[in-house]
């Protein structure tokens, strides 16, 4: 068996660089133990898993293992669970559909699973243990993913652009065609599989002219080729579809989901897709949102819209993922009663239980739109009889666009751990989306990818950690984020303690740092409209988008309380509703999301609100400067390419953080006239 | 001689509709007097003049005159001044190079001039007199233009877009080619000639990739064709050039104006242009401005840059028009010492007297950029030994983009009448640019055109008045604007007294109305960045563009005084400097341009500044609503196409004016907390 070659470029390899083991003792032990690999029942083992094993061990041990049919002494045995007699029935029963077992069987390492996906994940896990230099004796893992669907959404357009992409152009499309050279697609599939991602939506949720035609004979053969590549890595493909397709493609006069001809058109179209891609996953749909057509266009509700597509997909076990990002995007800023935050709940809660069993509602983590800080969407815990997925955003649309470091794993962890109290204490989001709180046929987690054709994949080397962490967290939301972070650093860079400590410190402080110098206390949005980059305090204040801070010379914040405000706080279950509704108990990082607060209001720190704004903005810049100082200490431990890359980005971050600080502080100082207690310069 | 046909569409014909004369008595008199035209020395008379005469009289009198070689009794005699014996030597001496005479010689009408241009202008003037139904006996006019260059600048790009164009696409270019069908170009030349425009710059001052190549063999033959069309109407063509052309086209390593190879390249290039267009006018140059290359790129000054081009053009009597729109467009908003308003003077005043005699400096009316209200540029009166042109903007970049009515002729008139006191009282801008204050070999007036391929030419029927008025004012800046306005209404619509009164009232109030609901008292800039349409109070406040209002909770305005401020006021001659420098004597409409003023400051009206802001914004909307009420009264007097067109635009204007009012008022109310004395709703 030949050795598959992957790129040696460190920026490009991400966490799969398979650095040679430096510790002599460990290396000696590993070399002895992993010189042979016995492959049992080879036809059931994904080729990609064996390629990876050979390549990974070969690189880390600088010695390629021999692949054999059986081994007597030391070695690795890889095979389906039902073909191996060294696993107990208890162990076999413990392995889930996509889980795996790694077992030290008297010095021999068994890697096994019940499916090809499981084997793949087992191999990647095993290689991770090697890179982490775990003692052979500790190599005993029985690991099952908690979430069924672990998905990435590509917001890629066929012209090669990526909506909210900050790492170059699409790796999938160019000039309204699917790319001819698919090497990079394969490399991406491998990266995704290595962290347990099992599904992908291939195109942007905003489905334009050309993307609408992905469902047609013109594109389907090439979509099938993409699906083939992802299939090798255990990844199911989905497409985003245009609700108006029956009109645009089918020449029908309507796309009304209750219209017979429309239903037939979708049924025929789905049949055709499955002829090309027998394991096609299904559709992702953005309907009745931001000027896209949807069931409302025809006086129908979202259940009627989604169920129509679900009926077409059902015969093939396909599913419909229906986004809940629906709100009035023609709002009048003068209107203080309408609240965009309430929209998803208002639209979907009344439909709970009305969706077919192969429909999943995909719900953004917060009620607005991926701001640096938002409360968790009240649809989680609100919906009780509907399949649900959580939607996160790995691409840093509002969090520095991969020019700034903003490690989002801690944010996601907070969302996953959030207790909705829907069925009493412990009704966390992670329990809901993994189907452990309510029975759901389908559930899981999705996230908008942050990759493009940049050599670093993610535009910023440290943003690779977000993709890695997303996969790891999607696999098992209970994982300790310190562990994920540490793991990523070692896999990506080195296990040198100083490097680990510094990068961990930078990453784990980065979200708060970004928050410090941008919009304060959950208010969000103070960005340039359109680009969403850089400060513009009133940028969305007099707009149609429902995105207001309501700052005046006395105070700032949106009153979303139940009595005097928009009532949004009342969408939560009682305990959370009460917590948010009271200015005393509302978590301070969300204070301005729920309350309009005077500048002289005293926070728990004893500081006034305005002093808090000034202080955090000065602190944010200092922290960004500290990141740079810390990074500079790593010069001798990081290869020059990646060292310089991060340094350049840090310089941009500092420059931009200063701009943020000065604009935000100047805006509020000019508005309220209250000077900084510490007498620092505010312009 | 055949009758040339022009479009009958009223929106398209603008002021050249040549409506039939309704007054029976006048018609009878005219028909008798204008039945024959004797053309003397025909080869010296522009064909376009005779075509126009025949077409215009034919339409207005519904009877085409006969063209003959001589007449005995009634009729029109047209011919060169030196070929007619019925003109006195005094009269002949009184006719300038581009002037004309219309003389009632015992009932016969003589139209004469010394040049083809003069004849053309005489014919258009005569046709205007007919449309205005002037008695035959009063047809005695000796008219010379006061300004030598009367120019329009097209900001058209070769791809067909128009920078700051609001009336469709370019009539000159499409898909990086010069248009094949040039009918519209000819119609435009005719419109321009009818109001005395004698020169045109064919392309945008921002000279991009393709436009740079207009100087090459690829485009020159077609540019020559355009020049040929404009020549028929007495219009000289100029091109905007890229200062970096020697690099981009000539493959030279530099565009340094003192480099011999660069100078030779330009000399050769100019020679080649004149081979194609023997009467080519010269170059318009935007250099060292908004990221364009210029002499500063090579450590040279603007005189060295301009003179280099002037030397190349001199052998062919070509001229260089060098724009003074030079400023630091990477300013730091924190910096309160640097003042964009001072930049043009700072850059060019030290070079006064250093330019060759075929260089003209083209100076924008104000020191900023075509805001609704600015003081006059202090370069007027500052420069005393340099050829000068005034640059105006007909296209309504900052004044409603031809969706709003903003009749700019009164603004231009104020600029022209502004007394710089450079040589004592009476040193007005109009005297300077007409070469009457200082001897200048070349001088004049230019304006950025407002036309595109929209059927109305200007996007808004009433914006045609701006093009018309510009031409009339450029011809003779002393003209009463009431007269120009009245003339335009009669030529364009009708002489019905109610129509004249209403449209005149709308037009003459429109600039103040637009000012009322937009940015107050000369502060400018409160627009959406980029588009320059719609309110965005802080849109340019934290930007790099040097465009700040410095509003805080106490007051607003930029201190440009000599003592405490940026010192800009000191760039004017003493009397104006003193006037602007004192908050008491500063004209109130420019108060915030020169002073930072507390909201509770009492204006001469007795109102506080903040109350003035509230009041003018409410008034502005009421005035826009009144425009609509007035326009509705005209339903029976205006053709449905133009009536509906203007009505639709008025509806947009009212809607947008309300948005302006509410955003501006909310912004200031939120900032200062001072309520409206009249208790109106502010959001």
XYZ file of N, CA, C and O in Angstrom, chain A residues 332-336 529 536-539 541-543 549-554 655 658-663 666-674 683, chain B residues 332-336 529 536-539 541-543 549-554 655 658-663 666-674 683:
288
model
N -38.955 50.087 11.269
C -38.822 51.529 11.408
C -38.131 51.807 12.737
O -38.631 51.421 13.794
N -37.003 52.485 12.678
C -36.226 52.726 13.910
C -37.005 53.550 14.919
O -36.685 53.560 16.103
N -38.023 54.248 14.444
C -38.826 55.065 15.360
C -39.717 54.194 16.237
O -40.177 54.624 17.288
N -39.984 52.985 15.769
C -40.906 52.064 16.426
C -40.184 51.325 17.553
O -39.295 50.518 17.299
N -40.579 51.587 18.783
C -39.890 50.941 19.910
C -40.640 49.715 20.440
O -40.232 49.103 21.416
N -22.135 49.315 8.686
C -23.156 48.529 7.987
C -22.567 47.868 6.735
O -21.650 48.407 6.117
N -18.703 51.753 14.180
C -19.626 52.765 13.677
C -20.820 52.730 14.628
O -21.738 51.941 14.454
N -20.750 53.574 15.616
C -21.664 53.438 16.755
C -23.123 53.617 16.325
O -24.001 52.872 16.768
N -23.354 54.570 15.462
C -24.727 54.767 14.989
C -24.985 54.052 13.657
O -26.016 54.273 13.021
N -24.053 53.203 13.253
C -24.163 52.571 11.935
C -25.493 51.874 11.709
O -26.050 51.907 10.620
N -28.184 52.411 13.857
C -29.106 53.000 14.821
C -30.371 53.556 14.167
O -31.447 53.526 14.762
N -30.245 54.044 12.929
C -31.412 54.637 12.258
C -31.735 53.821 11.015
O -32.054 54.349 9.970
N -31.622 52.503 11.166
C -31.714 51.627 10.000
C -33.016 50.842 10.006
O -33.854 50.981 10.890
N -29.340 50.745 19.666
C -28.789 50.833 21.020
C -29.502 51.897 21.852
O -29.365 51.907 23.055
N -30.222 52.799 21.197
C -31.060 53.800 21.875
C -30.272 54.682 22.832
O -30.790 55.114 23.876
N -29.007 54.934 22.493
C -28.208 55.794 23.369
C -28.680 57.232 23.275
O -28.936 57.742 22.185
N -28.808 57.890 24.419
C -29.021 59.334 24.439
C -28.084 59.926 25.482
O -27.162 59.241 25.941
N -28.294 61.177 25.842
C -27.333 61.810 26.746
C -27.464 61.306 28.174
O -26.636 61.632 29.024
N -28.482 60.521 28.458
C -28.672 60.005 29.813
C -28.253 58.540 29.980
O -27.851 58.131 31.055
N -3.978 48.103 15.922
C -4.357 49.352 15.244
C -5.881 49.512 15.248
O -6.423 50.576 15.566
N -7.377 50.189 18.725
C -7.238 51.599 19.115
C -8.351 52.431 18.481
O -8.970 53.284 19.129
N -8.619 52.143 17.215
C -9.698 52.867 16.534
C -11.034 52.607 17.232
O -11.797 53.526 17.509
N -11.290 51.352 17.543
C -12.504 51.000 18.272
C -12.573 51.754 19.602
O -13.588 52.371 19.942
N -11.510 51.670 20.349
C -11.477 52.322 21.667
C -11.799 53.808 21.541
O -12.673 54.331 22.225
N -11.088 54.462 20.630
C -11.228 55.916 20.566
C -12.600 56.326 20.043
O -13.171 57.311 20.491
N -13.126 55.579 19.084
C -14.429 55.954 18.541
C -15.524 55.702 19.577
O -16.380 56.557 19.806
N -15.053 58.219 22.455
C -15.400 59.571 22.009
C -16.916 59.703 21.846
O -17.518 60.694 22.267
N -17.520 58.688 21.276
C -18.969 58.731 21.061
C -19.699 58.943 22.385
O -20.559 59.815 22.512
N -19.346 58.163 23.386
C -20.084 58.258 24.643
C -19.696 59.506 25.437
O -20.544 60.140 26.059
N -18.437 59.843 25.378
C -18.013 61.056 26.082
C -18.712 62.277 25.495
O -19.218 63.141 26.220
N -18.755 62.329 24.161
C -19.422 63.470 23.536
C -20.917 63.485 23.843
O -21.541 64.527 23.891
N -21.454 62.291 24.030
C -22.902 62.207 24.244
C -23.279 62.561 25.680
O -24.289 63.212 25.900
N -22.505 62.095 26.658
C -22.929 62.282 28.047
C -22.132 63.367 28.755
O -22.577 63.894 29.773
N -20.978 63.700 28.220
C -20.195 64.777 28.833
C -19.513 64.397 30.130
O -18.925 65.259 30.786
N -19.599 63.131 30.524
C -18.975 62.722 31.788
C -17.522 62.349 31.538
O -17.238 61.452 30.750
N -11.231 61.636 22.796
C -11.209 62.682 21.758
C -12.568 63.352 21.553
O -13.584 62.762 21.734
N -6.564 61.967 10.395
C -6.965 61.330 11.637
C -8.031 62.215 12.286
O -7.777 63.379 12.582
N -9.190 61.633 12.535
C -10.294 62.437 13.087
C -9.972 62.995 14.470
O -10.591 63.941 14.929
N -8.980 62.404 15.118
C -8.592 62.884 16.447
C -7.843 64.210 16.366
O -7.783 64.956 17.346
N -7.257 64.441 15.205
C -6.404 65.605 14.997
C -7.279 66.825 14.688
O -7.914 66.898 13.652
N -7.287 67.796 15.593
C -8.127 68.975 15.377
C -7.356 70.154 14.795
O -7.913 71.234 14.612
N -21.747 57.606 3.967
C -20.466 57.565 3.262
C -20.587 56.770 1.957
O -21.376 55.831 1.870
N -26.866 60.477 7.660
C -25.997 59.667 8.525
C -25.119 60.667 9.259
O -24.069 61.069 8.764
N -25.581 61.054 10.432
C -25.001 62.234 11.079
C -23.537 62.012 11.414
O -22.705 62.880 11.238
N -23.224 60.833 11.879
C -21.825 60.530 12.200
C -21.112 59.814 11.054
O -20.001 59.311 11.229
N -21.763 59.774 9.893
C -21.214 59.001 8.775
C -19.773 59.354 8.448
O -18.962 58.489 8.126
N -17.879 61.304 10.627
C -17.348 61.950 11.824
C -16.055 61.315 12.327
O -15.192 61.990 12.877
N -15.943 60.012 12.127
C -14.742 59.322 12.635
C -13.962 58.735 11.459
O -13.462 57.624 11.513
N -13.913 59.515 10.393
C -13.365 58.994 9.141
C -12.001 59.601 8.833
O -11.471 60.402 9.594
N -18.069 67.250 12.232
C -18.977 68.264 12.782
C -18.694 68.528 14.257
O -19.142 69.504 14.802
N -17.980 67.631 14.909
C -17.511 67.811 16.293
C -18.671 68.038 17.267
O -18.503 68.766 18.260
N -19.809 67.413 16.993
C -20.938 67.596 17.912
C -20.695 66.856 19.211
O -20.246 65.712 19.205
N -20.985 67.499 20.332
C -21.017 66.810 21.612
C -22.277 67.240 22.343
O -23.164 67.846 21.731
N -22.361 66.943 23.614
C -23.619 67.238 24.306
C -23.798 68.723 24.581
O -24.868 69.151 25.002
N -22.782 69.514 24.307
C -22.889 70.952 24.557
C -23.098 71.775 23.291
O -23.709 72.826 23.341
N -40.746 61.606 1.364
C -40.404 60.456 2.206
C -38.978 60.599 2.754
O -38.725 60.399 3.947
N -38.582 63.396 5.367
C -39.057 62.978 6.690
C -37.961 62.179 7.398
O -37.682 62.379 8.579
N -37.308 61.296 6.654
C -36.217 60.520 7.243
C -35.094 61.448 7.708
O -34.579 61.311 8.816
N -34.734 62.375 6.854
C -33.717 63.365 7.236
C -34.126 64.103 8.509
O -33.343 64.209 9.458
N -35.350 64.627 8.489
C -35.833 65.394 9.637
C -35.726 64.571 10.920
O -35.156 65.015 11.915
N -36.246 63.349 10.851
C -36.314 62.558 12.086
C -34.939 62.113 12.562
O -34.674 62.075 13.762
N -34.080 61.767 11.640
C -32.743 61.323 12.056
C -31.946 62.504 12.618
O -31.331 62.397 13.684
N -33.567 63.555 15.970
C -33.331 62.538 17.004
C -31.874 62.576 17.443
O -31.560 62.499 18.634
N -30.980 62.697 16.472
C -29.555 62.722 16.810
C -29.251 63.845 17.801
O -28.595 63.635 18.823
N -29.729 65.032 17.497
C -29.377 66.166 18.359
C -30.155 66.138 19.676
O -29.616 66.472 20.723
N -31.392 65.709 19.597
C -32.180 65.625 20.829
C -31.540 64.614 21.786
O -31.387 64.853 22.979
N -31.157 63.469 21.235
C -30.528 62.457 22.090
C -29.192 62.947 22.645
O -28.769 62.542 23.719
N -28.540 63.793 21.859
C -27.212 64.240 22.278
C -27.292 65.330 23.346
O -26.491 65.335 24.272
N -28.216 66.271 23.198
C -28.225 67.412 24.117
C -29.340 67.321 25.143
O -29.284 67.993 26.173
N -30.355 66.522 24.875
C -31.428 66.361 25.844
C -32.368 67.558 25.952
O -33.241 67.578 26.810
N -32.195 68.558 25.081
C -33.056 69.741 25.149
C -34.318 69.493 24.320
O -34.230 69.251 23.114
N -37.823 61.506 17.956
C -37.738 60.097 18.351
C -36.505 59.762 19.178
O -35.489 60.366 19.042
